[in-house]
Coordinates of C-alpha atoms in Angstrom, one line a residue:
X1 CA 64.3 174.5 -150.7
X2 CA 66.3 178.3 -151.1
X3 CA 69.8 177.5 -148.7
X4 CA 71.0 180.1 -146.5
X5 CA 73.3 182.6 -147.6
X6 CA 75.9 181.9 -144.9
X7 CA 75.5 177.7 -145.4
X8 CA 75.8 178.7 -149.3
X9 CA 78.7 180.5 -148.4
X10 CA 80.1 177.1 -145.8
X11 CA 79.4 175.5 -149.1
X12 CA 81.3 177.5 -151.3
X13 CA 84.6 177.3 -149.1
X14 CA 84.5 173.6 -148.6
X15 CA 85.1 172.9 -152.5
X16 CA 88.0 174.4 -153.3
X17 CA 88.8 174.8 -157.1
X18 CA 92.5 174.4 -158.6
X19 CA 93.4 177.9 -159.3
X20 CA 92.1 178.4 -155.3
X21 CA 95.3 179.6 -152.9
X22 CA 94.3 178.7 -149.5
X23 CA 97.3 178.9 -147.7
X24 CA 101.2 180.3 -147.7
X25 CA 103.1 178.7 -150.3
X26 CA 100.3 177.2 -152.5
X27 CA 97.8 174.4 -152.1
X28 CA 101.1 171.9 -152.4
X29 CA 103.6 174.1 -150.7
X30 CA 105.8 175.0 -152.5
X31 CA 105.3 178.6 -153.9
X32 CA 103.9 176.9 -157.4
X33 CA 100.2 177.0 -158.7
X34 CA 98.6 174.8 -161.5
X35 CA 96.7 177.8 -162.9
X36 CA 96.8 177.9 -166.4
X37 CA 95.4 180.2 -169.8
X38 CA 96.6 183.8 -167.1
X39 CA 97.2 186.3 -169.1
X40 CA 101.7 186.6 -169.0
X41 CA 102.0 189.9 -171.3
X42 CA 100.1 192.8 -171.1
X43 CA 100.1 196.7 -172.7
X44 CA 102.6 198.7 -171.6
X45 CA 101.2 200.1 -168.6
X46 CA 100.1 197.0 -167.5
X47 CA 97.9 194.6 -166.5
X48 CA 94.6 196.1 -165.1
X49 CA 93.9 197.2 -161.7
X50 CA 91.0 195.9 -159.9
X51 CA 90.9 197.6 -156.9
X52 CA 93.2 198.6 -154.2
X53 CA 92.9 198.8 -151.0
X54 CA 95.5 199.0 -147.9
X55 CA 95.8 196.6 -144.7
X56 CA 98.1 197.5 -142.2
X57 CA 102.0 197.6 -141.8
X58 CA 103.1 194.2 -141.9
X59 CA 104.6 190.6 -144.5
X60 CA 101.6 188.8 -144.5
X61 CA 101.1 187.0 -147.9
X62 CA 97.7 185.6 -149.0
X63 CA 95.4 183.3 -148.9
X64 CA 92.3 183.0 -151.3
X65 CA 89.4 180.5 -151.5
X66 CA 86.0 180.8 -152.3
X67 CA 86.4 184.2 -154.4
X68 CA 87.9 185.6 -150.7
X69 CA 91.2 186.5 -150.2
X70 CA 92.9 186.2 -145.9
X71 CA 95.4 188.6 -145.2
X72 CA 97.1 190.5 -141.7
X73 CA 98.2 194.0 -140.8
X74 CA 98.8 196.0 -138.4
X75 CA 97.4 200.0 -137.1
X76 CA 97.5 201.5 -133.4
X77 CA 99.4 198.1 -132.2
X78 CA 96.7 196.5 -133.1
X79 CA 96.4 193.5 -135.4
X80 CA 94.0 193.1 -137.8
X81 CA 93.2 189.4 -139.6
X82 CA 90.8 191.0 -143.4
X83 CA 88.4 188.9 -145.1
X84 CA 88.5 190.5 -148.7
X85 CA 86.3 190.1 -152.2
X86 CA 87.9 189.2 -154.2
X87 CA 86.3 190.9 -157.6
X88 CA 86.6 194.1 -155.5
X89 CA 88.6 194.2 -152.6
X90 CA 85.8 195.1 -150.2
X91 CA 86.0 194.6 -146.5
X92 CA 83.5 191.1 -145.5
X93 CA 84.8 191.5 -142.2
X94 CA 87.4 192.4 -140.3
X95 CA 89.0 191.1 -137.0
X96 CA 91.1 192.6 -134.6
X97 CA 92.9 192.4 -131.3
X98 CA 96.7 194.3 -129.0
X99 CA 99.6 193.2 -130.7
X100 CA 102.7 195.9 -130.8
X101 CA 104.1 196.6 -134.1
X102 CA 107.5 195.5 -132.9
X103 CA 109.7 197.3 -135.3
X104 CA 113.6 196.4 -135.6
X105 CA 115.2 197.7 -138.0
X106 CA 112.6 197.2 -140.1
X107 CA 108.2 198.1 -140.3
X108 CA 106.9 195.8 -138.0
X109 CA 103.9 194.4 -138.5
X110 CA 102.3 190.6 -138.3
X111 CA 104.8 188.2 -140.5
X112 CA 102.6 184.8 -140.5
X113 CA 100.1 183.9 -144.2
X114 CA 96.7 182.6 -142.8
X115 CA 95.4 178.8 -143.6
X116 CA 92.0 178.7 -144.3
X117 CA 90.6 175.3 -144.8
X118 CA 87.2 174.6 -144.7
X119 CA 85.3 177.0 -142.7
X120 CA 87.9 177.9 -140.0
X121 CA 90.7 180.6 -140.9
X122 CA 94.2 179.9 -138.9
X123 CA 96.4 182.5 -138.0
X124 CA 100.3 183.2 -135.8
X125 CA 101.0 187.3 -134.6
X126 CA 104.6 188.0 -134.3
X127 CA 104.1 187.8 -130.4
X128 CA 102.4 184.1 -130.1
X129 CA 98.5 185.0 -130.3
X130 CA 97.2 181.9 -131.8
X131 CA 93.4 182.7 -133.9
X132 CA 90.5 180.1 -135.4
X133 CA 88.4 182.7 -136.8
X134 CA 85.2 181.4 -139.2
X135 CA 85.8 182.1 -142.3
X136 CA 82.2 183.2 -143.1
X137 CA 82.1 185.9 -140.8
X138 CA 84.9 186.2 -138.7
X139 CA 84.0 184.3 -134.9
X140 CA 86.4 183.7 -132.6
X141 CA 86.5 179.3 -132.7
X142 CA 89.1 179.6 -129.8
X143 CA 92.4 181.2 -129.9
X144 CA 95.7 181.1 -127.7
X145 CA 98.2 182.8 -126.7
X146 CA 101.6 181.3 -127.5
X147 CA 104.4 182.7 -124.6
X148 CA 101.6 181.6 -122.1
X149 CA 99.7 179.2 -122.6
X150 CA 103.1 177.1 -124.1
X151 CA 105.6 179.3 -122.8
X152 CA 106.9 179.8 -126.0
X153 CA 109.6 182.8 -126.1
X154 CA 109.3 184.8 -129.5
X155 CA 112.2 184.8 -131.2
X156 CA 113.7 188.6 -131.3
X157 CA 111.9 189.1 -135.0
X158 CA 108.8 187.5 -133.8
X159 CA 107.1 184.4 -135.0
X160 CA 106.9 184.6 -139.0
X161 CA 106.1 180.6 -139.4
X162 CA 102.4 180.0 -141.3
X163 CA 101.0 177.6 -139.9
X164 CA 100.6 174.1 -141.1
X165 CA 97.3 172.5 -141.3
X166 CA 98.0 169.1 -140.8
X167 CA 95.4 166.3 -140.2
X168 CA 93.4 167.4 -137.3
X169 CA 96.6 169.6 -136.2
X170 CA 98.2 173.1 -137.0
X171 CA 102.3 172.7 -137.3
X172 CA 104.5 175.7 -135.9
X173 CA 107.5 177.0 -136.6
X174 CA 107.4 177.3 -132.3
X175 CA 109.5 176.4 -129.7
X176 CA 113.4 174.9 -129.9
X177 CA 111.6 172.1 -132.2
X178 CA 108.3 173.4 -133.4
X179 CA 104.6 172.6 -132.3
X180 CA 101.8 171.2 -132.6
X181 CA 98.2 172.2 -131.6
X182 CA 94.7 171.1 -132.4
X183 CA 92.7 172.0 -135.2
X184 CA 89.2 172.9 -133.9
X185 CA 90.2 173.1 -129.8
X186 CA 93.5 174.5 -129.7
X187 CA 95.1 171.9 -127.7
X188 CA 98.1 171.4 -127.2
X189 CA 99.4 168.2 -128.7
X190 CA 102.6 168.0 -129.0
X191 CA 105.5 171.4 -127.9
X192 CA 109.2 170.9 -128.0
X193 CA 109.2 174.3 -125.4
X194 CA 111.7 176.8 -125.1
X195 CA 113.0 179.7 -127.0
X196 CA 115.1 179.1 -130.1
X197 CA 112.5 179.5 -132.8
X198 CA 112.6 179.8 -136.5
X199 CA 111.6 182.1 -138.9
X200 CA 110.2 179.5 -141.4
X201 CA 106.8 177.6 -142.2
X202 CA 106.5 173.5 -141.6
X203 CA 106.1 172.1 -144.7
X204 CA 105.0 168.9 -144.9
X205 CA 106.2 165.8 -146.6
X206 CA 106.5 161.9 -145.5
X207 CA 110.2 160.2 -144.1
X208 CA 110.3 157.1 -144.9
X209 CA 106.5 156.5 -144.8
X210 CA 106.0 158.5 -141.6
X211 CA 104.0 162.2 -142.8
X212 CA 106.5 164.7 -141.5
X213 CA 106.8 168.4 -140.9
X214 CA 110.1 170.3 -142.5
X215 CA 111.0 173.0 -140.6
X216 CA 113.9 175.0 -141.1
X217 CA 114.6 175.9 -137.2
X218 CA 116.9 178.2 -135.5
X219 CA 119.9 176.1 -135.7
X220 CA 119.2 173.2 -138.4
X221 CA 116.9 171.3 -140.6
X222 CA 114.7 169.1 -138.9
X223 CA 112.3 166.1 -140.0
X224 CA 108.8 166.1 -137.0
X225 CA 106.8 163.0 -137.3
X226 CA 103.4 164.5 -137.8
X227 CA 102.0 163.3 -134.7
X228 CA 104.1 162.9 -131.9
X229 CA 106.6 165.3 -132.9
X230 CA 109.3 163.2 -132.9
X231 CA 113.0 163.8 -134.7
X232 CA 112.7 161.9 -137.7
X233 CA 116.5 163.3 -138.6
X234 CA 118.1 166.5 -138.0
X235 CA 121.0 168.8 -139.8
X236 CA 123.1 172.1 -138.4
X237 CA 122.3 174.5 -139.7
X238 CA 123.8 177.5 -138.1
X239 CA 123.5 180.8 -139.6
X240 CA 123.9 184.3 -138.3
X241 CA 121.9 185.6 -135.8
X242 CA 119.7 182.4 -135.9
X243 CA 117.9 183.5 -138.9
X244 CA 116.4 180.8 -141.2
X245 CA 113.3 182.4 -142.7
X246 CA 113.0 180.5 -146.1
X247 CA 111.3 177.6 -145.7
X248 CA 112.8 173.9 -147.2
X249 CA 111.9 173.2 -150.2
X250 CA 111.0 169.3 -151.0
X251 CA 111.7 168.1 -154.2
X252 CA 111.5 164.1 -154.9
X253 CA 113.6 162.1 -152.6
X254 CA 115.3 166.0 -152.0
X255 CA 115.6 169.2 -149.4
X256 CA 116.1 172.1 -150.7
X257 CA 117.5 174.4 -147.5
X258 CA 118.8 178.5 -147.8
X259 CA 119.6 180.8 -145.8
X260 CA 120.9 184.4 -146.0
X261 CA 123.9 186.3 -144.2
X262 CA 126.5 184.6 -146.4
X263 CA 124.9 181.2 -145.4
X264 CA 123.8 179.7 -148.8
X265 CA 122.3 176.6 -149.7
X266 CA 122.4 173.0 -150.0
X267 CA 120.7 169.7 -150.8
X268 CA 119.2 166.9 -147.9
X269 CA 118.6 163.1 -148.4
X270 CA 115.1 163.3 -147.8
X271 CA 114.7 160.2 -146.3
X272 CA 117.6 160.6 -143.4
X273 CA 118.7 164.6 -143.8
X274 CA 122.7 163.6 -145.3
X275 CA 124.1 166.0 -147.0
X276 CA 123.6 165.9 -151.0
X277 CA 126.5 168.9 -151.5
X278 CA 126.1 172.8 -150.0
X279 CA 127.1 175.6 -151.5
X280 CA 127.2 179.9 -151.0
X281 CA 125.6 179.6 -154.7
X282 CA 121.9 180.6 -152.6
X283 CA 121.5 182.7 -149.9
X284 CA 117.6 183.1 -149.7
X285 CA 117.0 185.9 -147.2
X286 CA 113.6 186.0 -146.1
X287 CA 111.5 184.9 -149.3
X288 CA 111.9 180.8 -150.2
X289 CA 112.8 179.8 -153.5
X290 CA 110.9 177.4 -155.7
X291 CA 111.8 174.2 -157.1
X292 CA 110.8 173.2 -160.4
X293 CA 111.6 170.5 -163.3
X294 CA 115.2 169.4 -161.8
X295 CA 115.7 173.8 -161.3
X296 CA 115.6 176.2 -158.6
X297 CA 114.7 179.6 -158.9
X298 CA 115.1 182.2 -155.6
X299 CA 117.2 185.3 -154.6
X300 CA 120.1 185.4 -153.5
X301 CA 121.6 187.5 -151.1
X302 CA 120.5 189.8 -148.2
X303 CA 116.9 191.9 -148.6
X304 CA 117.6 195.4 -150.2
X305 CA 120.1 193.7 -152.6
X306 CA 119.1 190.9 -154.0
X307 CA 119.5 188.9 -157.3
X308 CA 117.4 186.4 -159.0
X309 CA 119.0 183.1 -159.1
X310 CA 118.7 179.4 -161.3
X311 CA 120.0 176.8 -159.7
X312 CA 120.2 173.2 -160.8
X313 CA 119.3 170.8 -158.0
X314 CA 121.5 168.1 -158.9
X315 CA 125.1 169.7 -158.4
X316 CA 124.1 173.6 -157.5
X317 CA 125.7 174.7 -159.9
X318 CA 124.9 178.1 -161.0
X319 CA 122.7 178.2 -164.3
X320 CA 121.6 181.6 -164.8
X321 CA 121.7 184.9 -162.1
X322 CA 119.6 188.4 -163.5
X323 CA 121.0 191.8 -162.0
X324 CA 118.8 194.2 -160.2
X325 CA 115.6 192.4 -160.0
X326 CA 115.3 191.0 -156.2
X327 CA 112.5 190.5 -154.4
X328 CA 110.2 187.6 -154.0
X329 CA 108.5 184.8 -156.4
X330 CA 106.6 182.2 -157.5
X331 CA 106.0 180.1 -160.7
X332 CA 102.4 179.3 -162.6
X333 CA 102.4 177.0 -165.8
X334 CA 106.0 177.3 -166.3
X335 CA 106.5 181.4 -165.8
X336 CA 107.9 183.5 -162.7
X337 CA 106.0 185.7 -161.6
X338 CA 108.6 188.3 -159.4
X339 CA 107.5 191.1 -157.5
X340 CA 110.7 193.8 -157.2
X341 CA 112.5 195.1 -154.3
X342 CA 110.5 198.0 -154.9
X343 CA 107.1 196.9 -156.5
X344 CA 107.9 196.3 -160.2
X345 CA 106.2 193.1 -161.2
X346 CA 108.4 191.0 -163.7
X347 CA 106.8 187.6 -165.6
X348 CA 108.8 185.3 -167.2
X349 CA 109.3 181.9 -168.4
X350 CA 110.8 179.4 -166.2
X351 CA 114.0 177.8 -168.1
X352 CA 117.7 177.2 -166.8
X353 CA 118.6 178.5 -170.3
X354 CA 118.3 182.3 -168.9
X355 CA 115.4 184.4 -168.2
X356 CA 114.0 186.6 -170.4
X357 CA 111.0 188.6 -169.1
X358 CA 107.7 188.2 -171.1
X359 CA 106.0 191.7 -169.8
X360 CA 106.7 193.8 -166.4
X361 CA 105.0 196.9 -164.7
X362 CA 105.1 199.4 -161.5
X363 CA 102.3 198.1 -159.7
X364 CA 103.3 199.5 -156.5
X365 CA 105.8 201.6 -154.2
X366 CA 107.4 200.9 -151.0
X367 CA 109.4 198.2 -149.7
X368 CA 108.5 194.5 -151.0
X369 CA 109.4 192.0 -149.0
X370 CA 105.6 189.9 -149.0
X371 CA 105.7 187.4 -152.3
X372 CA 102.8 188.1 -154.9
X373 CA 100.2 185.1 -155.3
X374 CA 98.1 184.4 -158.5
X375 CA 94.6 182.6 -158.1
X376 CA 91.3 182.5 -160.3
X377 CA 93.2 184.9 -162.7
X378 CA 94.3 187.7 -159.8
X379 CA 97.2 188.6 -158.8
X380 CA 98.1 190.2 -155.1
X381 CA 100.4 191.9 -153.8
X382 CA 101.3 193.6 -151.2
X383 CA 104.2 196.5 -149.7
X384 CA 105.3 196.7 -146.3
X385 CA 102.9 199.6 -145.5
X386 CA 99.8 197.9 -146.2
X387 CA 98.9 199.0 -149.7
X388 CA 97.3 195.7 -151.7
X389 CA 96.5 196.2 -155.0
X390 CA 94.6 193.2 -157.2
X391 CA 95.3 193.3 -161.1
X392 CA 93.7 191.3 -163.3
X393 CA 95.0 188.5 -165.9
X394 CA 92.1 186.3 -167.4
X395 CA 92.3 185.7 -169.9
X396 CA 88.8 187.9 -172.0

């Protein structure tokens, strides 16, 4: 019996491979890919470019699942959610809705990355438009406008945290202490209400046996009970302009947190939020750090002037810095994949000894603040104006 193409696609989307990247920061929400066997060294002109396209202004990264790439951009005061073919860049579907570009000392456009689970794609706009779309066809399953439906006031630079799928809920950095909606209907499950959202994404964890989301809010780091929204612990984390944008990083029994504007970094106990150490040696302005094997790799400084830095997780001591290479990063196969703010892609070993580039190539122009991703032997990257490139790093 021949399976209809739509049903076949849904089956593919339900079957996640280890190389897929279905949501912001990857399957484990830590910026680390389990993918191995990809090509980390290239010829002088860089890796082959499979395709290039444009998705409109914005800073959303990518979700990759079942041979499809999901991202967002804005053009003519309308947001669009794109579903692209990972092999060709062809638009499989696009869903658009009115949303102001809302630039404010930067280009504007959507900041949150889609989350894909099963045949559903969850997206959030800067102004609080929350959608559940079908992954196969981009049809609306449900939608909410959080300003009207949940009385949630957007922060100065708009909602930026990506949705976290947690069981039957979506957890959002919306409101003073977060929010959850039922993923199948959009019905609000719990809501802290009011203003004061941070700009980070919730990170899943377990706190003393309770399923929790760790969120860097506007003025504190908090562990929230996923089911009820009850605060399990909170630690004051006040930053100038209330810009806490980088995610918390859960590393075993500890939580690493960092913010820009000279604030700095800290490690907290996961069990109760108590401070282990705090210093000003890692100041993540926008992009989150990655923890691997007892060390933290991240970008120190404010956007436009950041430095790749390695800290020891246990002490906060600096192991090395790499001036001239700021931007964003992820890690795969114990290799740093970094994209500079000017569009240079650099690969190097994730080692506390020193950063030695294996290879590098100029892959984009313009402002590049969005974290690149590796999925299924392809690196996806974008700039602020929405140019997207897909590079082939598969070993032949």
